[in-house]
GROMACS .gro file of C-alpha atoms in nm:
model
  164
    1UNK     CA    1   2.358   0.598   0.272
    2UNK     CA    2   2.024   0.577   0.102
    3UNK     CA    3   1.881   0.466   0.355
    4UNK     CA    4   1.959   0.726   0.608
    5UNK     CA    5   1.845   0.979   0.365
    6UNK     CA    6   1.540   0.874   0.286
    7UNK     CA    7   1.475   0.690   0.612
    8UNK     CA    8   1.341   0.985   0.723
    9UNK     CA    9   1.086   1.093   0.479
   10UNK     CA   10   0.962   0.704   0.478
   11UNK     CA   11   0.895   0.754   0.889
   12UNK     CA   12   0.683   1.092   0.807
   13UNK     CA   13   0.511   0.915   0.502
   14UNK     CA   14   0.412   0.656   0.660
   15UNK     CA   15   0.272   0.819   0.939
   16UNK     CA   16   0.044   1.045   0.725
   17UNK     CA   17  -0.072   0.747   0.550
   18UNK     CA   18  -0.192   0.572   0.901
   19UNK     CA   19  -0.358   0.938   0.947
   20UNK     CA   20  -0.534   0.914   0.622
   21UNK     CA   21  -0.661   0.563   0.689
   22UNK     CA   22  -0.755   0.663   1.026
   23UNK     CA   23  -0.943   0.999   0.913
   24UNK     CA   24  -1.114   0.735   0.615
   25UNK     CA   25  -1.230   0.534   0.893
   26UNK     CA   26  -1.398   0.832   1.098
   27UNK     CA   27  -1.545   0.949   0.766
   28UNK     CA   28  -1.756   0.645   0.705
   29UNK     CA   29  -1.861   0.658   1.064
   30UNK     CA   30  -1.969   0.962   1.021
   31UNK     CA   31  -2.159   0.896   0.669
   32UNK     CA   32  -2.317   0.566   0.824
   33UNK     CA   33  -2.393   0.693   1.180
   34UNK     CA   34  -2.785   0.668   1.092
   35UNK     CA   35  -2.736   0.374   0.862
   36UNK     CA   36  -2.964   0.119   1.024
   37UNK     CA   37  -2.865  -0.166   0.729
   38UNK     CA   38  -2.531  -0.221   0.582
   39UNK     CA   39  -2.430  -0.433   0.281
   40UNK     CA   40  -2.471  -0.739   0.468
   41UNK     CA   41  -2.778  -0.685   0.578
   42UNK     CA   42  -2.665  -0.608   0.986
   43UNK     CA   43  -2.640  -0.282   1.136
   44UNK     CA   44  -2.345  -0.098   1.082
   45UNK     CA   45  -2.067  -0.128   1.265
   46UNK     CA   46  -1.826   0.187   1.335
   47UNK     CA   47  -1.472   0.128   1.188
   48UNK     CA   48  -1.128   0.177   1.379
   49UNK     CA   49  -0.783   0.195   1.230
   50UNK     CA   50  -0.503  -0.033   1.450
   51UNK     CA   51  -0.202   0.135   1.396
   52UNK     CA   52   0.162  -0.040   1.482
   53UNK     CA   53   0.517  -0.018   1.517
   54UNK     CA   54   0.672  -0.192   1.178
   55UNK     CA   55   1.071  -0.195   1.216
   56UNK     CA   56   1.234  -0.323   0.933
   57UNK     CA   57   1.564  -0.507   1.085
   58UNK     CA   58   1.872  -0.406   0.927
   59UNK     CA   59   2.223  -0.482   1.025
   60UNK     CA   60   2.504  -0.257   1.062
   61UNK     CA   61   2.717  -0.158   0.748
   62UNK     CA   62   3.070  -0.280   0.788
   63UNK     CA   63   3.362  -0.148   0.565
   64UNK     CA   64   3.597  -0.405   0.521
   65UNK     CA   65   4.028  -0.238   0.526
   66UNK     CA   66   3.880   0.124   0.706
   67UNK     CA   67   4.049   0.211   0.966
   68UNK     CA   68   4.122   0.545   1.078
   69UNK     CA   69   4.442   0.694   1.202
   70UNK     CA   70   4.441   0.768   1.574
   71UNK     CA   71   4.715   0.858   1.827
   72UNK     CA   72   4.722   0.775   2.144
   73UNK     CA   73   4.759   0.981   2.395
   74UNK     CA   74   4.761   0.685   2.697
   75UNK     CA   75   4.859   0.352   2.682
   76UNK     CA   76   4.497   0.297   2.841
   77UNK     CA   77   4.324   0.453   2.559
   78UNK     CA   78   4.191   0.171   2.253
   79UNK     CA   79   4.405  -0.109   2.398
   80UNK     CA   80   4.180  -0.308   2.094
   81UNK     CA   81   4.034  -0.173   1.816
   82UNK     CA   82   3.707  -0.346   1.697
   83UNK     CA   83   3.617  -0.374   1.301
   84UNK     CA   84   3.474  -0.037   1.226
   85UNK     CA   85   3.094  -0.070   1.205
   86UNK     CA   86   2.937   0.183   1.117
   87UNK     CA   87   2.573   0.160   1.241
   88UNK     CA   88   2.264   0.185   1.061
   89UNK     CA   89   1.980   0.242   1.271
   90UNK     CA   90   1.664   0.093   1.167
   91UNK     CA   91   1.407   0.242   1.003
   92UNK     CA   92   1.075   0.280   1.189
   93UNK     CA   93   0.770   0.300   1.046
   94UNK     CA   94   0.410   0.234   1.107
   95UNK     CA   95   0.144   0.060   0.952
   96UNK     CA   96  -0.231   0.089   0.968
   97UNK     CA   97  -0.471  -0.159   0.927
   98UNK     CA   98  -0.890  -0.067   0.952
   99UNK     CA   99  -1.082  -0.316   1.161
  100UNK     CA  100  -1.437  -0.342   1.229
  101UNK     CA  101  -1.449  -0.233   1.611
  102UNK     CA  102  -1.521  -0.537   1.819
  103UNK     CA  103  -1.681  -0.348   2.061
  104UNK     CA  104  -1.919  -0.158   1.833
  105UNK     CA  105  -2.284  -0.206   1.982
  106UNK     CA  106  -2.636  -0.091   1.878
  107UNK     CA  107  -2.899   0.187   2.001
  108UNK     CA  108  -3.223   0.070   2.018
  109UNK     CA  109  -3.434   0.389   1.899
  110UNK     CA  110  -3.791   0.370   1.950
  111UNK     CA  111  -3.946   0.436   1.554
  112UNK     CA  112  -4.224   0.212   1.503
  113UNK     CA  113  -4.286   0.425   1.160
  114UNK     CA  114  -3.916   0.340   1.042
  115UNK     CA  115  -3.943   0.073   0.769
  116UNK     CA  116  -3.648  -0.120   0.973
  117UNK     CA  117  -3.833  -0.130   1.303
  118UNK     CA  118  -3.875  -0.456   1.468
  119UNK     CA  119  -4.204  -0.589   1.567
  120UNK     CA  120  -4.175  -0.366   1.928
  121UNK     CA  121  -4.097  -0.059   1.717
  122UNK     CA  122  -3.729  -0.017   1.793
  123UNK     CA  123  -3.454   0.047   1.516
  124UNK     CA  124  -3.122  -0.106   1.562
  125UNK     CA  125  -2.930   0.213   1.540
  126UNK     CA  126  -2.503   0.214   1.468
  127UNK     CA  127  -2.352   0.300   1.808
  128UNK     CA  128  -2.151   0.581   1.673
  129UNK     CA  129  -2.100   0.885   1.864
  130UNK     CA  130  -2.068   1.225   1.637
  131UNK     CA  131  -1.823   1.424   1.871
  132UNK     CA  132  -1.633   1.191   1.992
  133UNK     CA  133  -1.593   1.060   1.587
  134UNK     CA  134  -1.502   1.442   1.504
  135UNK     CA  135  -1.231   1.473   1.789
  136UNK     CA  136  -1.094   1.172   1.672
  137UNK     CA  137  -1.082   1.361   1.372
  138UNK     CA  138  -0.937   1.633   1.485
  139UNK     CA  139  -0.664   1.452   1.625
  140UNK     CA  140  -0.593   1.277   1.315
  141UNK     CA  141  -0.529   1.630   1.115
  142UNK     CA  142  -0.346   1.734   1.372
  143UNK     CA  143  -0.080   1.435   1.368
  144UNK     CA  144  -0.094   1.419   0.968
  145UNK     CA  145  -0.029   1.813   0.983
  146UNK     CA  146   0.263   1.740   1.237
  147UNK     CA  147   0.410   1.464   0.990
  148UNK     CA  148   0.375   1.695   0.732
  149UNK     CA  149   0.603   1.994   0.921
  150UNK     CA  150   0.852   1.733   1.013
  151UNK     CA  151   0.905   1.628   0.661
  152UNK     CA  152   0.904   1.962   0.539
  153UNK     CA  153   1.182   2.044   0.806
  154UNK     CA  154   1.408   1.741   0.655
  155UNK     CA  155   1.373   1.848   0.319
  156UNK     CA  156   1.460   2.189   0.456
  157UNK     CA  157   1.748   2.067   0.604
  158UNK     CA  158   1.840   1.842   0.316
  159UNK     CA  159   1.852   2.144   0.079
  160UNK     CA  160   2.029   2.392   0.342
  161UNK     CA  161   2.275   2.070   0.358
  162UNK     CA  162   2.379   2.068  -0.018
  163UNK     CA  163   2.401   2.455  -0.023
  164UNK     CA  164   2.678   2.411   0.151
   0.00000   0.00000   0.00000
């Protein structure tokens, strides 16, 4: 029962977590976009969050001696009545994970004053696009707001339930 109640909620949560790791990710991007030398010592390279499908298995809940009074009203009708099982779907969640993009390239900016510039006078610039970073953004408020309303509706629901 537990875990139809809060199955929910742990759906919602979990995808405003992925949101928050995503909009962390687009955040650094942002801050580093002009960073020509990271910690290592390379260029920096703009972060992406991989976000999958985690579904925790669970079988269904059988209740051993329940059976339920029914009366037929054909002889067609439950010629065999299975064990009652009483299913339990699983819960789905996701879970995000922040990669370095594989992808990710470098500008070559011509700078010969910039202390970083090679011997030819380009900078290795980050590859990292400013609007397409604060779409991305965007996007990633709007689906944490949209978790957000949908767990606010189940707890709405929830309470309107035990009012009852």
């Amino acid at each position: 029962m537990s875990q139809d109640l809060f199955g929910a909620m742990s759906i919602s949560a979990s995808g405003m977590s992925a949101q928050r790791k995503r909009m962390d990710a687009i955040a650094k991007n942002l801050a580093n976009s002009e960073t020509t030398r990271a910690a290592d010592g390379e260029t920096y390279k703009r972060h992406t969050v991989v976000i999958r499908s985690s579904e925790a298995p669970t079988a269904p809940l059988q209740v051993p001696g329940m059976e339920l009074p029914v009366t037929r009203t054909s002889p067609e009708h439950l010629t065999s009545a299975p064990p009652m099982l009483l299913p339990m779907a699983p819960t789905s969640t996701v879970e995000a994970q922040e990669v370095v993009d594989p992808t990710a390239g470098v500008t070559l900016v011509f700078n010969p004053q910039h202390p970083d510039a090679g011997p030819d006078g380009y900078v290795r610039m980050p590859d990292v696009d400013t609007v397409s970073e604060m779409v991305d953004m965007v996007a990633a408020t709007r689906a944490y707001e949209a978790n957000l309303a949908a767990m606010k509706a189940y707890q709405n629901i929830v309470t309107k339930s035990l009012e009852i």
